[in-house]
Amino acid sequence: MATFIGMTDSTTTMPPSQNDPAIYQAEEAQAILQIAIARHTEDGELTRTQLFEIAEELGIAATTLAEAEQQWALQRRESAELAAFDQFKKQRLQSHLVRFVIVNLVLFIFNWLTAGTLSWALYICLFWGAGLSLQAWQTYRSGTQQYRQGFEKWRRREQIKRSFSRFMDWVLGT
């Protein structure tokens, strides 16, 4: 087996110490390899060719690495979509909060001017505030089935928007 790209034989043939375990779990091996690769690369980046060379030296088939690369790309894309969904939910909550404050301020003023006291405006503020609190709780709570359903619904809407936009670009010739 060839030495790890650029490493000397003395590095690869170091005897294990008495304290090192003889067998590593998959997660432990992955963590060790990540650290070694990060230390090995000078600027923290590997080319795709280097990645395939390392995989070959580790006995990983090129097809297995290509499949893993595709899965990683899908996970990365989904993470970006989840971040965009979280941002969308936070912006929507902020918009509802601004409306809540403005409308209730107007209602309080109107109630005070007409009745000389705050009465019915407090009930509106209380019930609307309860609904807004529930929305805030759901906005910052992820990992639930309801969160996942909301994400999938948002994702479909976004895909439809992108498709419609591409169609209109095609129709308009832009």
mmCIF file of C-alpha atoms in Angstrom:
data_model
loop_
_atom_site.group_PDB
_atom_site.id
_atom_site.type_symbol
_atom_site.label_atom_id
_atom_site.label_comp_id
_atom_site.label_asym_id
_atom_site.label_seq_id
_atom_site.Cartn_x
_atom_site.Cartn_y
_atom_site.Cartn_z
ATOM 1 C CA MET A 1 0.000 0.000 0.000
ATOM 2 C CA ALA A 2 1.315 3.470 -0.845
ATOM 3 C CA THR A 3 1.972 5.997 1.861
ATOM 4 C CA PHE A 4 -0.638 8.639 2.621
ATOM 5 C CA ILE A 5 -0.121 11.438 0.109
ATOM 6 C CA GLY A 6 2.970 13.377 1.090
ATOM 7 C CA MET A 7 3.515 11.626 4.430
ATOM 8 C CA THR A 8 6.797 9.911 5.204
ATOM 9 C CA ASP A 9 7.112 6.255 6.055
ATOM 10 C CA SER A 10 8.155 7.106 9.604
ATOM 11 C CA THR A 11 4.772 8.718 10.179
ATOM 12 C CA THR A 12 2.830 5.762 8.849
ATOM 13 C CA THR A 13 4.894 3.083 10.596
ATOM 14 C CA MET A 14 4.838 4.537 14.119
ATOM 15 C CA PRO A 15 4.111 1.736 16.555
ATOM 16 C CA PRO A 16 0.923 2.136 18.553
ATOM 17 C CA SER A 17 1.386 2.895 22.217
ATOM 18 C CA GLN A 18 0.148 0.671 25.027
ATOM 19 C CA ASN A 19 -2.734 3.094 25.705
ATOM 20 C CA ASP A 20 -4.080 3.070 22.123
ATOM 21 C CA PRO A 21 -7.037 0.754 21.559
ATOM 22 C CA ALA A 22 -6.476 -2.092 19.100
ATOM 23 C CA ILE A 23 -9.884 -1.562 17.461
ATOM 24 C CA TYR A 24 -11.665 1.709 16.707
ATOM 25 C CA GLN A 25 -15.367 2.234 16.229
ATOM 26 C CA ALA A 26 -16.366 3.662 12.830
ATOM 27 C CA GLU A 27 -17.081 7.100 14.346
ATOM 28 C CA GLU A 28 -13.722 7.152 16.133
ATOM 29 C CA ALA A 29 -11.844 6.159 12.968
ATOM 30 C CA GLN A 30 -13.711 8.823 11.008
ATOM 31 C CA ALA A 31 -12.828 11.504 13.568
ATOM 32 C CA ILE A 32 -9.143 10.475 13.582
ATOM 33 C CA LEU A 33 -9.002 10.490 9.779
ATOM 34 C CA GLN A 34 -10.684 13.906 9.626
ATOM 35 C CA ILE A 35 -8.080 15.346 11.965
ATOM 36 C CA ALA A 36 -5.219 13.712 10.028
ATOM 37 C CA ILE A 37 -6.522 14.965 6.677
ATOM 38 C CA ALA A 38 -7.053 18.466 8.076
ATOM 39 C CA ARG A 39 -3.491 18.530 9.406
ATOM 40 C CA HIS A 40 -2.100 17.096 6.189
ATOM 41 C CA THR A 41 -3.652 19.655 3.884
ATOM 42 C CA GLU A 42 -1.903 22.975 4.124
ATOM 43 C CA ASP A 43 -4.793 25.251 3.216
ATOM 44 C CA GLY A 44 -7.567 23.005 4.556
ATOM 45 C CA GLU A 45 -8.747 22.008 1.097
ATOM 46 C CA LEU A 46 -8.440 18.873 -0.992
ATOM 47 C CA THR A 47 -8.982 18.504 -4.689
ATOM 48 C CA ARG A 48 -11.408 15.870 -5.870
ATOM 49 C CA THR A 49 -8.445 13.935 -7.282
ATOM 50 C CA GLN A 50 -6.697 13.977 -3.903
ATOM 51 C CA LEU A 51 -9.897 12.776 -2.248
ATOM 52 C CA PHE A 52 -10.127 9.834 -4.640
ATOM 53 C CA GLU A 53 -6.407 9.029 -4.098
ATOM 54 C CA ILE A 54 -6.903 8.951 -0.331
ATOM 55 C CA ALA A 55 -9.960 6.732 -0.725
ATOM 56 C CA GLU A 56 -7.989 4.365 -2.964
ATOM 57 C CA GLU A 57 -5.225 4.125 -0.381
ATOM 58 C CA LEU A 58 -7.812 3.324 2.273
ATOM 59 C CA GLY A 59 -9.290 0.615 0.085
ATOM 60 C CA ILE A 60 -12.531 2.490 -0.625
ATOM 61 C CA ALA A 61 -13.940 1.889 -4.090
ATOM 62 C CA ALA A 62 -14.302 4.926 -6.364
ATOM 63 C CA THR A 63 -18.018 4.159 -6.852
ATOM 64 C CA THR A 64 -18.558 4.078 -3.088
ATOM 65 C CA LEU A 65 -16.802 7.436 -2.734
ATOM 66 C CA ALA A 66 -18.821 8.918 -5.622
ATOM 67 C CA GLU A 67 -22.068 7.743 -3.982
ATOM 68 C CA ALA A 68 -20.940 9.209 -0.652
ATOM 69 C CA GLU A 69 -20.101 12.462 -2.416
ATOM 70 C CA GLN A 70 -23.613 12.617 -3.909
ATOM 71 C CA GLN A 71 -25.183 11.873 -0.524
ATOM 72 C CA TRP A 72 -23.043 14.602 1.062
ATOM 73 C CA ALA A 73 -24.161 17.079 -1.623
ATOM 74 C CA LEU A 74 -27.822 16.222 -0.958
ATOM 75 C CA GLN A 75 -27.346 16.629 2.799
ATOM 76 C CA ARG A 76 -25.590 19.951 2.253
ATOM 77 C CA ARG A 77 -28.418 21.178 -0.005
ATOM 78 C CA GLU A 78 -31.052 20.100 2.533
ATOM 79 C CA SER A 79 -29.147 21.860 5.338
ATOM 80 C CA ALA A 80 -29.137 25.053 3.288
ATOM 81 C CA GLU A 81 -32.876 24.671 2.616
ATOM 82 C CA LEU A 82 -33.545 24.082 6.328
ATOM 83 C CA ALA A 83 -31.596 27.250 7.174
ATOM 84 C CA ALA A 84 -33.620 29.194 4.571
ATOM 85 C CA PHE A 85 -36.855 27.749 6.003
ATOM 86 C CA ASP A 86 -35.851 28.774 9.534
ATOM 87 C CA GLN A 87 -35.060 32.275 8.274
ATOM 88 C CA PHE A 88 -38.443 32.428 6.509
ATOM 89 C CA LYS A 89 -40.249 31.396 9.710
ATOM 90 C CA LYS A 90 -38.378 33.996 11.769
ATOM 91 C CA GLN A 91 -39.129 36.764 9.256
ATOM 92 C CA ARG A 92 -42.808 35.773 9.214
ATOM 93 C CA LEU A 93 -42.931 35.848 13.020
ATOM 94 C CA GLN A 94 -41.255 39.256 13.051
ATOM 95 C CA SER A 95 -43.786 40.565 10.528
ATOM 96 C CA HIS A 96 -46.689 39.277 12.645
ATOM 97 C CA LEU A 97 -45.153 40.787 15.771
ATOM 98 C CA VAL A 98 -44.882 44.222 14.124
ATOM 99 C CA ARG A 99 -48.535 44.030 13.013
ATOM 100 C CA PHE A 100 -49.551 42.933 16.521
ATOM 101 C CA VAL A 101 -47.845 45.918 18.149
ATOM 102 C CA ILE A 102 -49.156 48.494 15.653
ATOM 103 C CA VAL A 103 -52.754 47.249 15.567
ATOM 104 C CA ASN A 104 -52.982 46.844 19.332
ATOM 105 C CA LEU A 105 -51.489 50.272 19.913
ATOM 106 C CA VAL A 106 -54.167 51.777 17.638
ATOM 107 C CA LEU A 107 -56.879 49.737 19.391
ATOM 108 C CA PHE A 108 -55.639 50.828 22.836
ATOM 109 C CA ILE A 109 -55.672 54.469 21.792
ATOM 110 C CA PHE A 110 -59.133 54.134 20.228
ATOM 111 C CA ASN A 111 -60.467 52.291 23.305
ATOM 112 C CA TRP A 112 -58.977 54.901 25.645
ATOM 113 C CA LEU A 113 -60.375 57.827 23.659
ATOM 114 C CA THR A 114 -63.890 56.365 23.327
ATOM 115 C CA ALA A 115 -64.357 54.761 26.754
ATOM 116 C CA GLY A 116 -61.829 56.609 28.892
ATOM 117 C CA THR A 117 -60.417 53.240 29.996
ATOM 118 C CA LEU A 118 -58.951 50.095 28.508
ATOM 119 C CA SER A 119 -61.570 47.362 28.291
ATOM 120 C CA TRP A 120 -62.281 45.410 25.119
ATOM 121 C CA ALA A 121 -58.862 46.216 23.602
ATOM 122 C CA LEU A 122 -57.202 44.218 26.383
ATOM 123 C CA TYR A 123 -59.124 41.073 25.404
ATOM 124 C CA ILE A 124 -58.104 41.421 21.764
ATOM 125 C CA CYS A 125 -54.497 41.930 22.812
ATOM 126 C CA LEU A 126 -54.622 38.941 25.177
ATOM 127 C CA PHE A 127 -56.071 36.450 22.662
ATOM 128 C CA TRP A 128 -53.980 37.673 19.759
ATOM 129 C CA GLY A 129 -50.881 37.622 21.991
ATOM 130 C CA ALA A 130 -51.624 34.020 22.979
ATOM 131 C CA GLY A 131 -51.795 33.032 19.310
ATOM 132 C CA LEU A 132 -48.596 34.932 18.586
ATOM 133 C CA SER A 133 -46.865 33.204 21.508
ATOM 134 C CA LEU A 134 -47.862 29.832 20.085
ATOM 135 C CA GLN A 135 -46.456 30.852 16.698
ATOM 136 C CA ALA A 136 -43.199 31.975 18.350
ATOM 137 C CA TRP A 137 -42.923 28.665 20.198
ATOM 138 C CA GLN A 138 -43.435 26.729 16.960
ATOM 139 C CA THR A 139 -40.963 28.956 15.101
ATOM 140 C CA TYR A 140 -38.093 28.171 17.442
ATOM 141 C CA ARG A 141 -38.975 24.505 17.937
ATOM 142 C CA SER A 142 -37.466 22.242 15.298
ATOM 143 C CA GLY A 143 -37.068 18.509 14.955
ATOM 144 C CA THR A 144 -40.741 17.681 15.361
ATOM 145 C CA GLN A 145 -43.074 16.024 12.888
ATOM 146 C CA GLN A 146 -45.007 19.282 12.537
ATOM 147 C CA TYR A 147 -41.758 21.141 11.767
ATOM 148 C CA ARG A 148 -40.867 18.575 9.096
ATOM 149 C CA GLN A 149 -44.342 18.821 7.522
ATOM 150 C CA GLY A 150 -44.082 22.618 7.465
ATOM 151 C CA PHE A 151 -40.651 22.370 5.881
ATOM 152 C CA GLU A 152 -41.866 19.981 3.164
ATOM 153 C CA LYS A 153 -44.828 22.264 2.401
ATOM 154 C CA TRP A 154 -42.520 25.309 2.213
ATOM 155 C CA ARG A 155 -40.063 23.383 0.037
ATOM 156 C CA ARG A 156 -42.814 22.449 -2.464
ATOM 157 C CA ARG A 157 -43.956 26.080 -2.629
ATOM 158 C CA GLU A 158 -40.397 27.246 -3.247
ATOM 159 C CA GLN A 159 -39.918 24.651 -5.998
ATOM 160 C CA ILE A 160 -43.148 25.777 -7.662
ATOM 161 C CA LYS A 161 -41.986 29.408 -7.469
ATOM 162 C CA ARG A 162 -38.622 28.525 -9.039
ATOM 163 C CA SER A 163 -40.304 26.467 -11.773
ATOM 164 C CA PHE A 164 -42.745 29.263 -12.554
ATOM 165 C CA SER A 165 -39.904 31.785 -12.614
ATOM 166 C CA ARG A 166 -37.881 29.624 -15.021
ATOM 167 C CA PHE A 167 -40.967 29.157 -17.194
ATOM 168 C CA MET A 168 -41.605 32.905 -17.318
ATOM 169 C CA ASP A 169 -37.944 33.520 -18.149
ATOM 170 C CA TRP A 170 -38.250 31.020 -20.982
ATOM 171 C CA VAL A 171 -41.501 32.585 -22.254
ATOM 172 C CA LEU A 172 -40.060 36.105 -22.097
ATOM 173 C CA GLY A 173 -36.753 34.959 -23.581
ATOM 174 C CA THR A 174 -34.598 36.323 -20.780
#
